[in-house]
CSV table of C-alpha atoms in Angstrom, one decimal:
chain,number,residue,atom,x,y,z
A,1,ALA,CA,-58.0,110.9,14.5
A,2,ALA,CA,-61.4,110.9,16.1
A,3,ALA,CA,-62.2,107.4,14.7
A,4,VAL,CA,-59.0,106.0,16.1
A,5,ASP,CA,-59.8,107.5,19.6
A,6,VAL,CA,-63.0,105.5,19.8
A,7,ALA,CA,-61.9,102.3,18.0
A,8,ASP,CA,-61.6,99.0,19.8
A,9,ASP,CA,-58.9,96.5,19.4
A,10,GLY,CA,-59.5,94.6,16.1
A,11,ASP,CA,-61.8,97.2,14.5
A,12,THR,CA,-61.7,98.4,10.9
A,13,ILE,CA,-61.9,102.1,10.1
A,14,THR,CA,-63.1,102.8,6.6
A,15,MET,CA,-62.5,106.3,5.3
A,16,VAL,CA,-65.5,108.1,4.0
A,17,ASN,CA,-63.9,111.5,3.3
A,18,ASP,CA,-60.5,113.0,2.7
A,19,THR,CA,-59.0,114.1,6.0
A,20,GLN,CA,-56.5,116.8,7.1
A,21,LEU,CA,-54.6,116.0,10.3
A,22,ASN,CA,-53.3,118.6,12.7
A,23,SER,CA,-50.8,116.2,14.3
A,24,ALA,CA,-49.6,112.6,14.0
A,25,VAL,CA,-52.2,110.0,14.8
A,26,GLU,CA,-50.8,107.2,17.0
A,27,ILE,CA,-52.2,103.7,16.4
A,28,ASN,CA,-51.5,101.7,19.6
A,29,ILE,CA,-54.0,98.9,19.2
A,30,GLU,CA,-54.7,96.3,16.5
A,31,LEU,CA,-56.6,98.1,13.7
A,32,THR,CA,-57.3,97.9,10.0
A,33,LEU,CA,-57.4,101.2,8.1
A,34,ASP,CA,-59.3,101.0,4.7
A,35,LEU,CA,-58.4,104.1,2.8
A,36,ALA,CA,-61.4,103.4,0.4
A,37,GLY,CA,-60.0,105.8,-2.2
A,38,HIS,CA,-59.6,108.8,0.2
A,39,THR,CA,-56.5,110.8,1.3
A,40,ILE,CA,-55.2,111.4,4.8
A,41,THR,CA,-53.0,114.4,4.7
A,42,GLY,CA,-50.6,114.8,7.7
A,43,SER,CA,-49.3,118.1,9.1
A,44,ALA,CA,-46.0,119.2,7.6
A,45,SER,CA,-44.8,120.0,11.1
A,46,ALA,CA,-45.4,116.4,12.4
A,47,LEU,CA,-42.8,113.7,12.3
A,48,SER,CA,-45.4,111.4,10.6
A,49,ALA,CA,-49.0,111.4,9.6
A,50,ILE,CA,-49.4,108.0,11.3
A,51,ALA,CA,-47.2,106.6,14.1
A,52,VAL,CA,-47.7,102.8,14.6
A,53,THR,CA,-46.9,101.5,18.1
A,54,GLY,CA,-49.7,98.8,17.9
A,55,ASN,CA,-50.6,96.6,15.0
A,56,LEU,CA,-51.9,98.4,11.9
A,57,THR,CA,-53.0,97.0,8.5
A,58,ILE,CA,-53.4,99.5,5.7
A,59,THR,CA,-55.6,98.5,2.7
A,60,ASP,CA,-57.7,100.2,0.0
A,61,SER,CA,-60.9,98.4,-1.0
A,62,THR,CA,-61.2,100.6,-4.1
A,63,ALA,CA,-57.9,99.7,-5.7
A,64,LYS,CA,-58.7,97.6,-8.8
A,65,GLU,CA,-55.2,96.4,-9.4
A,66,GLU,CA,-51.6,96.6,-8.1
A,67,PRO,CA,-49.2,99.4,-9.1
A,68,VAL,CA,-47.8,99.2,-12.6
A,69,VAL,CA,-44.4,100.7,-13.4
A,70,SER,CA,-43.8,101.9,-17.0
A,71,PRO,CA,-40.9,100.2,-18.9
A,72,ASP,CA,-38.8,103.4,-18.7
A,73,TYR,CA,-39.5,103.7,-14.9
A,74,GLN,CA,-40.9,107.2,-15.3
A,75,THR,CA,-44.5,106.6,-14.4
A,76,VAL,CA,-46.5,104.4,-12.0
A,77,ASP,CA,-50.1,103.7,-12.8
A,78,TYR,CA,-52.1,103.1,-9.6
A,79,GLU,CA,-55.3,104.5,-8.3
A,80,ALA,CA,-55.8,104.1,-4.6
A,81,GLY,CA,-56.3,106.1,-1.4
A,82,LYS,CA,-53.3,107.8,0.1
A,83,ILE,CA,-51.6,108.7,3.4
A,84,GLU,CA,-49.5,111.8,2.5
A,85,ILE,CA,-47.3,114.3,4.2
A,86,ALA,CA,-44.9,117.0,3.2
A,87,SER,CA,-42.5,116.7,6.1
A,88,SER,CA,-38.7,117.1,5.9
A,89,LYS,CA,-38.5,115.7,9.4
A,90,GLY,CA,-39.9,112.2,9.1
A,91,ALA,CA,-42.2,109.7,7.2
A,92,ALA,CA,-45.7,109.4,6.0
A,93,VAL,CA,-46.0,106.3,8.3
A,94,SER,CA,-43.6,105.6,11.1
A,95,VAL,CA,-43.4,102.2,12.9
A,96,GLN,CA,-41.9,102.5,16.3
A,97,GLU,CA,-41.7,101.2,19.9
A,98,GLY,CA,-42.3,97.6,18.8
A,99,GLY,CA,-45.2,98.4,16.4
A,100,GLN,CA,-46.3,96.1,13.6
A,101,LEU,CA,-47.4,97.4,10.2
A,102,THR,CA,-48.8,95.5,7.2
A,103,VAL,CA,-49.4,97.3,3.9
A,104,GLU,CA,-51.9,95.5,1.7
A,105,GLY,CA,-52.7,98.4,-0.6
A,106,GLY,CA,-52.9,102.2,-0.8
A,107,ILE,CA,-50.2,104.8,-1.2
A,108,LEU,CA,-47.8,106.1,1.4
A,109,GLU,CA,-46.2,109.4,0.2
A,110,ASN,CA,-43.9,112.0,1.7
A,111,THR,CA,-42.9,114.8,-0.7
A,112,GLY,CA,-40.3,116.0,1.8
A,113,ASN,CA,-38.4,113.0,3.1
A,114,ILE,CA,-39.2,109.3,3.8
A,115,GLY,CA,-42.3,107.3,2.8
A,116,LEU,CA,-42.1,104.7,5.5
A,117,GLY,CA,-39.8,104.6,8.5
A,118,VAL,CA,-39.3,101.5,10.7
A,119,HIS,CA,-37.5,102.3,14.0
A,120,GLY,CA,-35.7,99.8,16.3
A,121,ASN,CA,-33.4,100.8,19.1
A,122,SER,CA,-31.0,103.5,18.1
A,123,ASP,CA,-29.9,104.5,21.6
A,124,PRO,CA,-26.1,103.7,21.9
A,125,GLU,CA,-26.5,103.1,25.7
A,126,THR,CA,-29.1,100.4,25.3
A,127,TRP,CA,-28.2,99.2,21.8
A,128,SER,CA,-28.0,95.5,22.9
A,129,ASN,CA,-31.7,95.6,23.7
A,130,PRO,CA,-33.6,95.4,20.4
A,131,ILE,CA,-36.9,97.1,19.8
A,132,ASP,CA,-38.8,94.8,17.5
A,133,SER,CA,-40.6,97.1,15.1
A,134,THR,CA,-41.7,95.4,11.9
A,135,ALA,CA,-43.2,96.5,8.6
A,136,THR,CA,-44.5,94.0,6.0
A,137,ILE,CA,-45.4,95.2,2.5
A,138,ASN,CA,-47.7,92.9,0.5
A,139,GLY,CA,-48.9,95.5,-2.0
A,140,GLY,CA,-49.5,99.2,-2.6
A,141,LEU,CA,-47.1,102.0,-3.4
A,142,VAL,CA,-44.5,103.9,-1.2
A,143,LEU,CA,-43.4,107.2,-2.7
A,144,ALA,CA,-40.9,109.6,-1.2
A,145,GLN,CA,-38.7,112.6,-2.2
A,146,GLU,CA,-35.6,111.5,-0.3
A,147,TYR,CA,-35.9,107.7,0.0
A,148,GLY,CA,-38.8,105.3,0.0
A,149,ILE,CA,-38.2,103.3,3.1
A,150,GLY,CA,-35.9,103.7,6.0
A,151,VAL,CA,-35.1,100.9,8.5
A,152,TYR,CA,-33.2,102.1,11.5
A,153,GLY,CA,-31.8,100.6,14.7
A,154,ASN,CA,-31.5,97.3,16.4
A,155,GLY,CA,-34.6,95.2,16.0
A,156,ALA,CA,-36.1,97.0,13.0
A,157,VAL,CA,-37.4,94.6,10.3
A,158,LEU,CA,-38.8,95.2,6.8
A,159,ASN,CA,-40.4,92.4,4.9
A,160,VAL,CA,-41.3,93.1,1.2
A,161,ASN,CA,-43.5,90.5,-0.6
A,162,ASP,CA,-45.0,92.7,-3.3
A,163,GLY,CA,-45.8,96.4,-4.1
A,164,VAL,CA,-43.7,99.2,-5.5
A,165,THR,CA,-41.4,101.7,-3.7
A,166,VAL,CA,-40.1,104.8,-5.6
A,167,SER,CA,-37.8,107.6,-4.5
A,168,TYR,CA,-38.4,110.3,-7.0
A,169,THR,CA,-37.5,113.7,-8.4
A,170,HIS,CA,-39.3,113.5,-11.7
A,171,LEU,CA,-41.8,110.7,-11.4
A,172,THR,CA,-45.2,111.3,-13.0
A,173,LEU,CA,-48.3,109.9,-11.4
A,174,PRO,CA,-51.8,109.9,-12.9
A,175,THR,CA,-54.1,112.4,-11.3
């Protein structure tokens, strides 16, 4: 959160330690977040660990290969940094208010609800005015207890080019 507060438009933040957040971190500028094999843990009382209202790219420079799903769909082999939350109220990462997210690598996980939420306009009174929030997944892994990705409201867009999304109850991940 402190690194985001001092970041300039276009900067890259590279994680050097695991981090525990007390509240959601809002990304309202253009930023690249390199998880570098580390874990960002969001507060269970927050609606998300990271709320994207700007333009965020998530990557992990330590990931050696893309996620590999076993033939029986019971395991996923992928070693990478992670943004995690145990929230029954929201998502590990939430794209809202016209934000733009690109996932190139890393893991987005919510053990309580949604891995990634993309939010357009859901207000019935102004429904005809879209809110163009977009997520593009080019790699990485999205995990969630309830459902992997939720796309809600007028203007919300999800593009999936690669990567793996899993909603699980009994999935085994390597530790």
